[in-house]
mmCIF file of C-alpha atoms and ligand atoms in Angstrom:
data_model
loop_
_atom_site.group_PDB
_atom_site.id
_atom_site.type_symbol
_atom_site.label_atom_id
_atom_site.label_comp_id
_atom_site.label_asym_id
_atom_site.label_seq_id
_atom_site.Cartn_x
_atom_site.Cartn_y
_atom_site.Cartn_z
ATOM 1 C CA UNK A 1 -60.020 -18.790 -32.503
ATOM 2 C CA UNK A 2 -57.108 -20.992 -32.329
ATOM 3 C CA UNK A 3 -53.962 -19.744 -29.698
ATOM 4 C CA UNK A 4 -50.753 -20.625 -31.678
ATOM 5 C CA UNK A 5 -49.013 -20.718 -28.970
ATOM 6 C CA UNK A 6 -51.018 -23.515 -26.994
ATOM 7 C CA UNK A 7 -49.968 -26.783 -27.121
ATOM 8 C CA UNK A 8 -51.380 -29.955 -29.341
ATOM 9 C CA UNK A 9 -53.140 -32.250 -27.173
ATOM 10 C CA UNK A 10 -52.462 -35.579 -27.897
ATOM 11 C CA UNK A 11 -54.670 -38.355 -27.058
ATOM 12 C CA UNK A 12 -54.254 -42.123 -28.357
ATOM 13 C CA UNK A 13 -57.885 -42.146 -29.367
ATOM 14 C CA UNK A 14 -59.989 -39.482 -30.574
ATOM 15 C CA UNK A 15 -63.834 -39.874 -31.408
ATOM 16 C CA UNK A 16 -65.555 -36.890 -33.958
ATOM 17 C CA UNK A 17 -69.213 -36.810 -33.135
ATOM 18 C CA UNK A 18 -71.501 -37.285 -30.355
ATOM 19 C CA UNK A 19 -74.350 -38.572 -32.158
ATOM 20 C CA UNK A 20 -74.901 -42.301 -31.377
ATOM 21 C CA UNK A 21 -71.963 -44.032 -32.782
ATOM 22 C CA UNK A 22 -70.151 -41.251 -31.360
ATOM 23 C CA UNK A 23 -70.633 -41.989 -27.925
ATOM 24 C CA UNK A 24 -70.562 -45.564 -28.558
ATOM 25 C CA UNK A 25 -67.072 -45.523 -29.621
ATOM 26 C CA UNK A 26 -66.169 -43.719 -26.793
ATOM 27 C CA UNK A 27 -68.287 -46.102 -24.084
ATOM 28 C CA UNK A 28 -66.247 -48.644 -25.978
ATOM 29 C CA UNK A 29 -63.088 -47.140 -26.172
ATOM 30 C CA UNK A 30 -63.160 -45.438 -22.668
ATOM 31 C CA UNK A 31 -64.031 -49.141 -21.068
ATOM 32 C CA UNK A 32 -60.708 -50.131 -22.635
ATOM 33 C CA UNK A 33 -58.743 -47.750 -20.460
ATOM 34 C CA UNK A 34 -57.825 -45.634 -23.975
ATOM 35 C CA UNK A 35 -58.905 -42.300 -21.918
ATOM 36 C CA UNK A 36 -60.611 -41.099 -25.551
ATOM 37 C CA UNK A 37 -61.371 -37.640 -26.449
ATOM 38 C CA UNK A 38 -64.568 -36.853 -28.120
ATOM 39 C CA UNK A 39 -65.176 -33.497 -29.771
ATOM 40 C CA UNK A 40 -68.210 -31.783 -31.478
ATOM 41 C CA UNK A 41 -69.962 -28.805 -33.045
ATOM 42 C CA UNK A 42 -71.901 -26.348 -31.175
ATOM 43 C CA UNK A 43 -75.226 -29.658 -30.988
ATOM 44 C CA UNK A 44 -74.027 -32.091 -28.938
ATOM 45 C CA UNK A 45 -75.833 -35.476 -29.846
ATOM 46 C CA UNK A 46 -75.814 -35.017 -33.400
ATOM 47 C CA UNK A 47 -79.813 -35.909 -34.830
ATOM 48 C CA UNK A 48 -81.459 -37.654 -32.261
ATOM 49 C CA UNK A 49 -81.416 -34.450 -30.602
ATOM 50 C CA UNK A 50 -83.238 -33.069 -33.475
ATOM 51 C CA UNK A 51 -85.990 -35.958 -33.345
ATOM 52 C CA UNK A 52 -89.025 -36.875 -30.800
ATOM 53 C CA UNK A 53 -90.262 -40.231 -29.517
ATOM 54 C CA UNK A 54 -87.516 -42.991 -30.114
ATOM 55 C CA UNK A 55 -89.685 -46.140 -30.417
ATOM 56 C CA UNK A 56 -87.442 -48.884 -31.765
ATOM 57 C CA UNK A 57 -84.229 -48.296 -29.612
ATOM 58 C CA UNK A 58 -83.809 -51.628 -27.653
ATOM 59 C CA UNK A 59 -84.396 -51.722 -24.082
ATOM 60 C CA UNK A 60 -86.952 -48.620 -24.211
ATOM 61 C CA UNK A 61 -90.476 -50.288 -24.106
ATOM 62 C CA UNK A 62 -92.379 -47.369 -24.127
ATOM 63 C CA UNK A 63 -89.625 -45.234 -26.255
ATOM 64 C CA UNK A 64 -87.399 -42.417 -25.236
ATOM 65 C CA UNK A 65 -86.989 -39.074 -26.065
ATOM 66 C CA UNK A 66 -84.041 -38.819 -28.684
ATOM 67 C CA UNK A 67 -82.214 -35.879 -26.264
ATOM 68 C CA UNK A 68 -82.787 -37.510 -23.462
ATOM 69 C CA UNK A 69 -81.222 -41.073 -25.427
ATOM 70 C CA UNK A 70 -78.443 -38.770 -26.470
ATOM 71 C CA UNK A 71 -77.895 -37.553 -22.605
ATOM 72 C CA UNK A 72 -78.038 -40.948 -21.014
ATOM 73 C CA UNK A 73 -75.029 -42.060 -23.449
ATOM 74 C CA UNK A 74 -73.298 -39.161 -23.162
ATOM 75 C CA UNK A 75 -73.243 -39.997 -19.107
ATOM 76 C CA UNK A 76 -72.211 -43.691 -19.714
ATOM 77 C CA UNK A 77 -69.769 -42.421 -21.996
ATOM 78 C CA UNK A 78 -68.208 -39.929 -19.526
ATOM 79 C CA UNK A 79 -68.499 -42.446 -16.231
ATOM 80 C CA UNK A 80 -65.759 -44.391 -18.096
ATOM 81 C CA UNK A 81 -63.611 -41.767 -18.556
ATOM 82 C CA UNK A 82 -64.294 -40.325 -22.164
ATOM 83 C CA UNK A 83 -63.194 -36.259 -22.501
ATOM 84 C CA UNK A 84 -65.842 -34.446 -24.292
ATOM 85 C CA UNK A 85 -64.733 -31.046 -25.912
ATOM 86 C CA UNK A 86 -66.789 -28.534 -27.936
ATOM 87 C CA UNK A 87 -64.402 -27.537 -30.685
ATOM 88 C CA UNK A 88 -65.491 -27.683 -34.691
ATOM 89 C CA UNK A 89 -62.428 -29.725 -36.134
ATOM 90 C CA UNK A 90 -61.922 -27.379 -39.222
ATOM 91 C CA UNK A 91 -58.913 -29.124 -40.573
ATOM 92 C CA UNK A 92 -57.729 -33.368 -40.635
ATOM 93 C CA UNK A 93 -54.327 -34.297 -41.839
ATOM 94 C CA UNK A 94 -54.310 -38.165 -41.589
ATOM 95 C CA UNK A 95 -51.134 -38.057 -44.106
ATOM 96 C CA UNK A 96 -48.701 -39.506 -41.389
ATOM 97 C CA UNK A 97 -49.073 -40.536 -37.676
ATOM 98 C CA UNK A 98 -50.288 -38.849 -35.618
ATOM 99 C CA UNK A 99 -53.243 -37.718 -37.036
ATOM 100 C CA UNK A 100 -53.146 -33.835 -36.884
ATOM 101 C CA UNK A 101 -56.626 -32.145 -35.994
ATOM 102 C CA UNK A 102 -57.182 -27.905 -36.181
ATOM 103 C CA UNK A 103 -60.078 -27.219 -34.166
ATOM 104 C CA UNK A 104 -61.093 -23.521 -34.296
ATOM 105 C CA UNK A 105 -60.138 -23.318 -30.372
ATOM 106 C CA UNK A 106 -57.109 -25.630 -30.024
ATOM 107 C CA UNK A 107 -54.919 -28.202 -31.522
ATOM 108 C CA UNK A 108 -55.297 -32.135 -31.300
ATOM 109 C CA UNK A 109 -53.110 -35.572 -32.147
ATOM 110 C CA UNK A 110 -53.951 -38.900 -32.034
ATOM 111 C CA UNK A 111 -52.875 -42.223 -32.714
ATOM 112 C CA UNK A 112 -56.296 -43.778 -33.838
ATOM 113 C CA UNK A 113 -58.956 -41.371 -35.343
ATOM 114 C CA UNK A 114 -63.231 -42.439 -35.318
ATOM 115 C CA UNK A 115 -64.819 -40.549 -37.496
ATOM 116 C CA UNK A 116 -68.699 -40.427 -36.478
ATOM 117 C CA UNK A 117 -69.416 -37.130 -38.132
ATOM 118 C CA UNK A 118 -72.850 -37.955 -39.358
ATOM 119 C CA UNK A 119 -74.656 -36.080 -42.054
ATOM 120 C CA UNK A 120 -76.806 -32.593 -42.674
ATOM 121 C CA UNK A 121 -79.767 -32.237 -44.162
ATOM 122 C CA UNK A 122 -80.404 -31.590 -47.306
ATOM 123 C CA UNK A 123 -82.392 -28.897 -48.984
ATOM 124 C CA UNK A 124 -84.302 -28.550 -51.915
ATOM 125 C CA UNK A 125 -82.740 -25.190 -53.702
ATOM 126 C CA UNK A 126 -86.315 -23.514 -53.520
ATOM 127 C CA UNK A 127 -85.409 -19.671 -53.734
ATOM 128 C CA UNK A 128 -85.873 -18.065 -50.364
ATOM 129 C CA UNK A 129 -85.266 -21.251 -48.438
ATOM 130 C CA UNK A 130 -82.071 -20.676 -47.104
ATOM 131 C CA UNK A 131 -82.768 -16.697 -46.321
ATOM 132 C CA UNK A 132 -85.763 -17.468 -44.568
ATOM 133 C CA UNK A 133 -84.311 -20.328 -42.825
ATOM 134 C CA UNK A 134 -85.402 -19.483 -39.078
ATOM 135 C CA UNK A 135 -88.167 -17.231 -40.230
ATOM 136 C CA UNK A 136 -90.593 -20.320 -41.103
ATOM 137 C CA UNK A 137 -87.940 -22.257 -42.629
ATOM 138 C CA UNK A 138 -86.825 -25.432 -40.428
ATOM 139 C CA UNK A 139 -84.958 -28.474 -40.833
ATOM 140 C CA UNK A 140 -86.366 -29.661 -37.151
ATOM 141 C CA UNK A 141 -89.433 -29.992 -36.011
ATOM 142 C CA UNK A 142 -88.265 -30.872 -32.973
ATOM 143 C CA UNK A 143 -86.863 -27.230 -32.827
ATOM 144 C CA UNK A 144 -89.514 -25.597 -34.634
ATOM 145 C CA UNK A 145 -92.375 -26.833 -33.801
ATOM 146 C CA UNK A 146 -93.432 -25.094 -31.165
ATOM 147 C CA UNK A 147 -93.705 -21.434 -32.963
ATOM 148 C CA UNK A 148 -96.116 -22.914 -34.970
ATOM 149 C CA UNK A 149 -99.055 -23.753 -32.482
ATOM 150 C CA UNK A 150 -102.293 -23.386 -34.470
ATOM 151 C CA UNK A 151 -100.588 -22.435 -37.706
ATOM 152 C CA UNK A 152 -100.433 -23.774 -41.243
ATOM 153 C CA UNK A 153 -97.249 -25.863 -41.637
ATOM 154 C CA UNK A 154 -96.167 -27.412 -44.643
ATOM 155 C CA UNK A 155 -93.657 -30.284 -44.906
ATOM 156 C CA UNK A 156 -91.490 -30.897 -47.941
ATOM 157 C CA UNK A 157 -90.263 -34.999 -48.977
ATOM 158 C CA UNK A 158 -91.560 -38.242 -49.055
ATOM 159 C CA UNK A 159 -89.383 -40.646 -46.655
ATOM 160 C CA UNK A 160 -89.463 -41.323 -43.341
ATOM 161 C CA UNK A 161 -88.174 -38.445 -42.057
ATOM 162 C CA UNK A 162 -90.920 -36.014 -44.001
ATOM 163 C CA UNK A 163 -93.593 -38.778 -42.324
ATOM 164 C CA UNK A 164 -92.078 -38.896 -39.031
ATOM 165 C CA UNK A 165 -91.993 -34.999 -38.884
ATOM 166 C CA UNK A 166 -95.188 -34.770 -40.204
ATOM 167 C CA UNK A 167 -96.684 -36.260 -37.654
ATOM 168 C CA UNK A 168 -94.914 -35.010 -35.221
ATOM 169 C CA UNK A 169 -95.901 -31.047 -36.468
ATOM 170 C CA UNK A 170 -99.730 -31.851 -36.316
ATOM 171 C CA UNK A 171 -99.265 -31.711 -32.947
ATOM 172 C CA UNK A 172 -98.768 -27.918 -33.385
ATOM 173 C CA UNK A 173 -100.241 -27.152 -36.626
ATOM 174 C CA UNK A 174 -104.362 -26.287 -37.625
ATOM 175 C CA UNK A 175 -103.104 -27.865 -40.910
ATOM 176 C CA UNK A 176 -100.548 -29.443 -41.898
ATOM 177 C CA UNK A 177 -99.906 -30.256 -45.809
ATOM 178 C CA UNK A 178 -97.133 -32.773 -46.810
ATOM 179 C CA UNK A 179 -95.686 -32.472 -50.369
ATOM 180 C CA UNK A 180 -93.973 -34.793 -51.995
ATOM 181 C CA UNK A 181 -92.772 -34.770 -55.634
ATOM 182 C CA UNK A 182 -94.344 -38.304 -56.630
ATOM 183 C CA UNK A 183 -97.618 -39.916 -56.078
ATOM 184 C CA UNK A 184 -96.407 -42.244 -53.331
ATOM 185 C CA UNK A 185 -94.359 -42.565 -50.140
ATOM 186 C CA UNK A 186 -90.821 -43.514 -50.278
ATOM 187 C CA UNK A 187 -91.411 -43.808 -46.195
ATOM 188 C CA UNK A 188 -91.481 -47.610 -44.737
ATOM 189 C CA UNK A 189 -95.055 -48.874 -44.270
ATOM 190 C CA UNK A 190 -95.836 -47.975 -40.614
ATOM 191 C CA UNK A 191 -95.167 -44.428 -41.129
ATOM 192 C CA UNK A 192 -97.149 -44.158 -44.570
ATOM 193 C CA UNK A 193 -99.927 -45.712 -42.682
ATOM 194 C CA UNK A 194 -99.736 -43.083 -39.962
ATOM 195 C CA UNK A 195 -99.518 -40.253 -42.078
ATOM 196 C CA UNK A 196 -102.236 -41.212 -44.675
ATOM 197 C CA UNK A 197 -104.516 -42.296 -42.119
ATOM 198 C CA UNK A 198 -104.012 -38.565 -39.743
ATOM 199 C CA UNK A 199 -106.620 -36.433 -40.651
ATOM 200 C CA UNK A 200 -104.334 -33.562 -39.905
ATOM 201 C CA UNK A 201 -102.580 -34.247 -42.718
ATOM 202 C CA UNK A 202 -103.088 -33.383 -46.527
ATOM 203 C CA UNK A 203 -101.074 -34.736 -49.406
ATOM 204 C CA UNK A 204 -100.015 -32.727 -51.771
ATOM 205 C CA UNK A 205 -98.442 -34.970 -54.532
ATOM 206 C CA UNK A 206 -96.616 -34.430 -57.408
ATOM 207 C CA UNK A 207 -95.744 -31.021 -56.597
ATOM 208 C CA UNK A 208 -91.966 -29.588 -55.703
ATOM 209 C CA UNK A 209 -91.283 -26.228 -53.731
ATOM 210 C CA UNK A 210 -89.966 -23.567 -56.209
ATOM 211 C CA UNK A 211 -90.187 -20.462 -53.865
ATOM 212 C CA UNK A 212 -90.715 -19.827 -50.158
ATOM 213 C CA UNK A 213 -92.699 -16.266 -50.021
ATOM 214 C CA UNK A 214 -92.566 -14.023 -46.725
ATOM 215 C CA UNK A 215 -89.946 -11.968 -45.394
ATOM 216 C CA UNK A 216 -87.776 -11.600 -42.290
ATOM 217 C CA UNK A 217 -90.340 -9.542 -40.364
ATOM 218 C CA UNK A 218 -93.976 -11.668 -41.297
ATOM 219 C CA UNK A 219 -92.061 -14.909 -41.990
ATOM 220 C CA UNK A 220 -93.384 -17.265 -44.829
ATOM 221 C CA UNK A 221 -96.577 -16.917 -45.741
ATOM 222 C CA UNK A 222 -97.154 -19.054 -49.186
ATOM 223 C CA UNK A 223 -95.458 -21.663 -51.081
ATOM 224 C CA UNK A 224 -95.180 -21.544 -54.871
ATOM 225 C CA UNK A 225 -95.560 -25.324 -56.150
ATOM 226 C CA UNK A 226 -94.674 -26.813 -59.414
ATOM 227 C CA UNK A 227 -96.809 -29.627 -60.577
ATOM 228 C CA UNK A 228 -93.723 -32.300 -61.783
ATOM 229 C CA UNK A 229 -96.226 -33.347 -63.986
ATOM 230 C CA UNK A 230 -97.743 -30.714 -65.628
ATOM 231 C CA UNK A 231 -95.111 -28.003 -64.671
ATOM 232 C CA UNK A 232 -98.045 -25.793 -63.745
ATOM 233 C CA UNK A 233 -97.152 -23.449 -60.954
ATOM 234 C CA UNK A 234 -100.090 -22.636 -57.909
ATOM 235 C CA UNK A 235 -99.663 -21.088 -54.610
ATOM 236 C CA UNK A 236 -100.408 -22.844 -50.914
ATOM 237 C CA UNK A 237 -100.557 -20.308 -48.217
ATOM 238 C CA UNK A 238 -98.679 -21.798 -45.214
ATOM 239 C CA UNK A 239 -97.019 -19.968 -42.294
ATOM 240 C CA UNK A 240 -94.025 -22.754 -41.901
ATOM 241 C CA UNK A 241 -91.967 -25.230 -44.251
ATOM 242 C CA UNK A 242 -90.042 -27.674 -42.900
ATOM 243 C CA UNK A 243 -87.635 -29.463 -45.380
ATOM 244 C CA UNK A 244 -87.300 -32.986 -44.748
ATOM 245 C CA UNK A 245 -85.289 -34.186 -47.663
ATOM 246 C CA UNK A 246 -82.824 -36.442 -46.634
ATOM 247 C CA UNK A 247 -79.204 -35.884 -45.363
ATOM 248 C CA UNK A 248 -75.508 -35.066 -47.183
ATOM 249 C CA UNK A 249 -72.750 -36.703 -44.973
ATOM 250 C CA UNK A 250 -70.465 -34.726 -43.393
ATOM 251 C CA UNK A 251 -67.153 -36.209 -44.678
ATOM 252 C CA UNK A 252 -65.742 -32.940 -46.129
ATOM 253 C CA UNK A 253 -62.585 -32.704 -43.895
ATOM 254 C CA UNK A 254 -61.185 -36.148 -45.805
ATOM 255 C CA UNK A 255 -61.884 -35.448 -49.124
ATOM 256 C CA UNK A 256 -58.742 -36.683 -51.061
ATOM 257 C CA UNK A 257 -57.821 -38.251 -48.008
ATOM 258 C CA UNK A 258 -60.148 -40.921 -47.137
ATOM 259 C CA UNK A 259 -62.530 -43.047 -50.129
ATOM 260 C CA UNK A 260 -65.949 -42.365 -50.391
ATOM 261 C CA UNK A 261 -68.632 -43.000 -53.051
ATOM 262 C CA UNK A 262 -69.704 -40.681 -55.330
ATOM 263 C CA UNK A 263 -72.376 -38.963 -52.967
ATOM 264 C CA UNK A 264 -70.028 -38.099 -49.951
ATOM 265 C CA UNK A 265 -70.337 -40.850 -47.956
ATOM 266 C CA UNK A 266 -67.151 -42.891 -46.274
ATOM 267 C CA UNK A 267 -66.072 -46.389 -47.470
ATOM 268 C CA UNK A 268 -64.545 -48.776 -45.322
ATOM 269 C CA UNK A 269 -63.739 -52.550 -45.312
ATOM 270 C CA UNK A 270 -66.651 -54.781 -45.619
ATOM 271 C CA UNK A 271 -66.107 -56.914 -42.414
ATOM 272 C CA UNK A 272 -64.787 -53.774 -40.342
ATOM 273 C CA UNK A 273 -64.954 -50.139 -39.821
ATOM 274 C CA UNK A 274 -61.622 -49.719 -40.837
ATOM 275 C CA UNK A 275 -60.879 -46.828 -43.574
ATOM 276 C CA UNK A 276 -57.553 -47.524 -46.393
ATOM 277 C CA UNK A 277 -55.574 -44.879 -44.051
ATOM 278 C CA UNK A 278 -54.746 -47.768 -40.818
ATOM 279 C CA UNK A 279 -55.744 -46.497 -37.245
ATOM 280 C CA UNK A 280 -58.686 -44.279 -39.100
ATOM 281 C CA UNK A 281 -62.375 -45.620 -38.466
ATOM 282 C CA UNK A 282 -65.809 -44.723 -39.514
ATOM 283 C CA UNK A 283 -69.140 -45.042 -38.184
ATOM 284 C CA UNK A 284 -72.162 -43.893 -37.764
ATOM 285 C CA UNK A 285 -74.293 -41.830 -40.717
ATOM 286 C CA UNK A 286 -71.100 -40.167 -42.727
ATOM 287 C CA UNK A 287 -71.202 -43.937 -44.089
ATOM 288 C CA UNK A 288 -74.229 -45.545 -43.968
ATOM 289 C CA UNK A 289 -77.074 -44.100 -46.141
ATOM 290 C CA UNK A 290 -78.793 -47.386 -45.741
ATOM 291 C CA UNK A 291 -80.163 -47.561 -42.438
ATOM 292 C CA UNK A 292 -78.967 -44.580 -40.874
ATOM 293 C CA UNK A 293 -80.680 -45.495 -37.502
ATOM 294 C CA UNK A 294 -79.782 -44.692 -34.068
ATOM 295 C CA UNK A 295 -79.109 -48.552 -33.004
ATOM 296 C CA UNK A 296 -77.350 -49.389 -36.544
ATOM 297 C CA UNK A 297 -74.980 -46.707 -35.974
ATOM 298 C CA UNK A 298 -74.412 -47.386 -32.065
ATOM 299 C CA UNK A 299 -73.508 -50.529 -33.619
ATOM 300 C CA UNK A 300 -71.116 -49.604 -36.162
ATOM 301 C CA UNK A 301 -69.948 -47.521 -33.139
ATOM 302 C CA UNK A 302 -69.083 -50.532 -31.427
ATOM 303 C CA UNK A 303 -66.951 -51.928 -34.459
ATOM 304 C CA UNK A 304 -65.136 -48.421 -34.350
ATOM 305 C CA UNK A 305 -64.080 -48.406 -31.053
ATOM 306 C CA UNK A 306 -62.802 -52.324 -31.149
ATOM 307 C CA UNK A 307 -61.006 -51.798 -34.896
ATOM 308 C CA UNK A 308 -59.355 -48.959 -33.084
ATOM 309 C CA UNK A 309 -58.768 -50.662 -29.697
ATOM 310 C CA UNK A 310 -57.118 -54.013 -31.918
ATOM 311 C CA UNK A 311 -54.927 -52.261 -33.870
ATOM 312 C CA UNK A 312 -53.519 -50.052 -31.564
ATOM 313 C CA UNK A 313 -52.912 -52.885 -29.647
ATOM 314 C CA UNK A 314 -51.195 -54.077 -32.605
ATOM 315 C CA UNK A 315 -48.627 -51.358 -32.885
ATOM 316 C CA UNK A 316 -47.050 -52.552 -29.619
ATOM 317 C CA UNK A 317 -46.944 -56.371 -30.010
HETATM 318 P P1 LIG B 401 -84.874 -40.387 -47.660
HETATM 319 O O1 LIG B 401 -85.250 -41.976 -47.646
HETATM 320 O O2 LIG B 401 -83.502 -40.349 -48.507
HETATM 321 O O3 LIG B 401 -85.718 -39.391 -48.117
HETATM 322 C C1 LIG B 401 -85.720 -38.497 -49.185
HETATM 323 C C2 LIG B 401 -87.154 -37.469 -49.481
HETATM 324 O O4 LIG B 401 -86.833 -36.675 -49.908
HETATM 325 C C3 LIG B 401 -87.807 -38.617 -50.806
HETATM 326 O O5 LIG B 401 -88.757 -38.811 -50.609
HETATM 327 C C4 LIG B 401 -87.275 -38.238 -51.904
HETATM 328 O O6 LIG B 401 -88.171 -37.834 -52.993
HETATM 329 C C5 LIG B 401 -87.553 -36.437 -51.686
HETATM 330 N N1 LIG B 401 -86.087 -35.283 -51.916
HETATM 331 C C6 LIG B 401 -85.102 -35.688 -52.143
HETATM 332 N N2 LIG B 401 -85.017 -34.604 -52.978
HETATM 333 C C7 LIG B 401 -85.689 -33.647 -52.801
HETATM 334 C C8 LIG B 401 -86.017 -32.169 -53.742
HETATM 335 N N3 LIG B 401 -84.647 -31.646 -53.843
HETATM 336 N N4 LIG B 401 -87.179 -31.742 -53.911
HETATM 337 C C9 LIG B 401 -88.255 -32.712 -53.510
HETATM 338 N N5 LIG B 401 -88.120 -34.217 -52.622
HETATM 339 C C10 LIG B 401 -86.892 -33.944 -52.487
HETATM 340 O O7 LIG B 401 -84.578 -39.601 -46.437
HETATM 341 P P2 LIG B 401 -84.854 -39.705 -45.073
HETATM 342 O O8 LIG B 401 -86.605 -39.655 -45.036
HETATM 343 O O9 LIG B 401 -84.727 -38.557 -44.731
HETATM 344 O O10 LIG B 401 -84.564 -41.290 -44.615
HETATM 345 C C11 LIG B 401 -83.419 -41.704 -45.032
HETATM 346 C C12 LIG B 401 -83.129 -42.776 -44.068
HETATM 347 O O11 LIG B 401 -83.362 -42.351 -42.480
HETATM 348 C C13 LIG B 401 -83.844 -43.652 -44.221
HETATM 349 O O12 LIG B 401 -83.280 -45.046 -44.275
HETATM 350 C C14 LIG B 401 -85.259 -43.732 -43.395
HETATM 351 O O13 LIG B 401 -85.840 -45.284 -43.310
HETATM 352 C C15 LIG B 401 -84.522 -43.674 -42.334
HETATM 353 N N6 LIG B 401 -84.977 -42.950 -41.314
HETATM 354 C C16 LIG B 401 -85.551 -43.998 -40.438
HETATM 355 C C17 LIG B 401 -86.498 -42.727 -39.046
HETATM 356 C C18 LIG B 401 -87.489 -43.963 -38.528
HETATM 357 O O14 LIG B 401 -87.620 -45.283 -38.460
HETATM 358 N N7 LIG B 401 -88.171 -43.492 -36.772
HETATM 359 C C19 LIG B 401 -86.978 -41.737 -39.115
HETATM 360 C C20 LIG B 401 -86.096 -41.137 -40.039
HETATM 361 C C21 LIG B 401 -85.488 -41.859 -41.391
HETATM 362 P P3 LIG B 401 -88.149 -39.493 -53.986
HETATM 363 O O15 LIG B 401 -89.073 -40.120 -52.991
HETATM 364 O O16 LIG B 401 -88.989 -39.084 -55.228
HETATM 365 O O17 LIG B 401 -86.800 -39.780 -54.031
#
């Protein structure tokens, strides 16, 4: 809980989020001597900490594990003077400067704000999906895959995330079903090939999950599926369901303060990371539903940091 008598902590730059976008913004603003404060919620490192091998981040020809990459970025950010604090921001006021942020444990203000709050996993809305989260239903293969060694695992989704999760989970699964609502995958060719050539993976085409069967004591026991063409329902025995159907941007704090698209992704100037509020910059997955890569997030973090640095400089000239 916030202590109402605690003083407001002021920084020239505050960065919200500790994924590749936030940490890159931290490296740049720290190296510009702006002593940034980076605030993040309970999961440090963002979504990359829930992934395994990252094979497409330049500079790591042998690949690198997601959590390790994030630790290295954090080390680099703190080396140059970034202060990192765990505090979930619950309220933001961008109406006047300095901008005000209310965290669960402290109050903050800043001259320039860099928003790198990322995106959160989506759910299918199947019956019992949320109730059995942590009891056989998961959105993170890296976190929970090992709990299902030699078990039957189902993954739902047809994009790169679902294919990546499915391939990774075959390390543990005795059998893996990839359930997709259409008859072709949305994923990139290389990911599709990996999944379709994996003998442990069986595709379940044209099906949605309508209900997750099981309970908190026994975990998941089966899935009730519905055929998207015939509406026929069927039962698929499974011990786990990994949901990998995309993400929702974490932009709720800025509703009615910043412009966003119909899906909640924050909007910024075409040629910079600047929002309509001078001094507020956005980067990473909260503003990108197209690429959503660690490297594009890092690149946009750099743009946001340089934007903030130049904007702050402009305030004093
Ligand atoms: P995505 O590309 O939006 O794919 C979401 C998938 O879930 C789609 O196949 C969609 O079906 C399905 N879906 C959505 N809502 C559903 C529902 N309610 N019930 C059942 N299925 C549902 O999301 P993503 O896979 O998370 O990827 C997002 C971006 O991140 C992409 O640009 C991707 O390339 C990138 N990414 C890259 C990597 C990598 O390169 N290593 C890894 C992960 C993600 P439809 O196809 O029918 O719409």
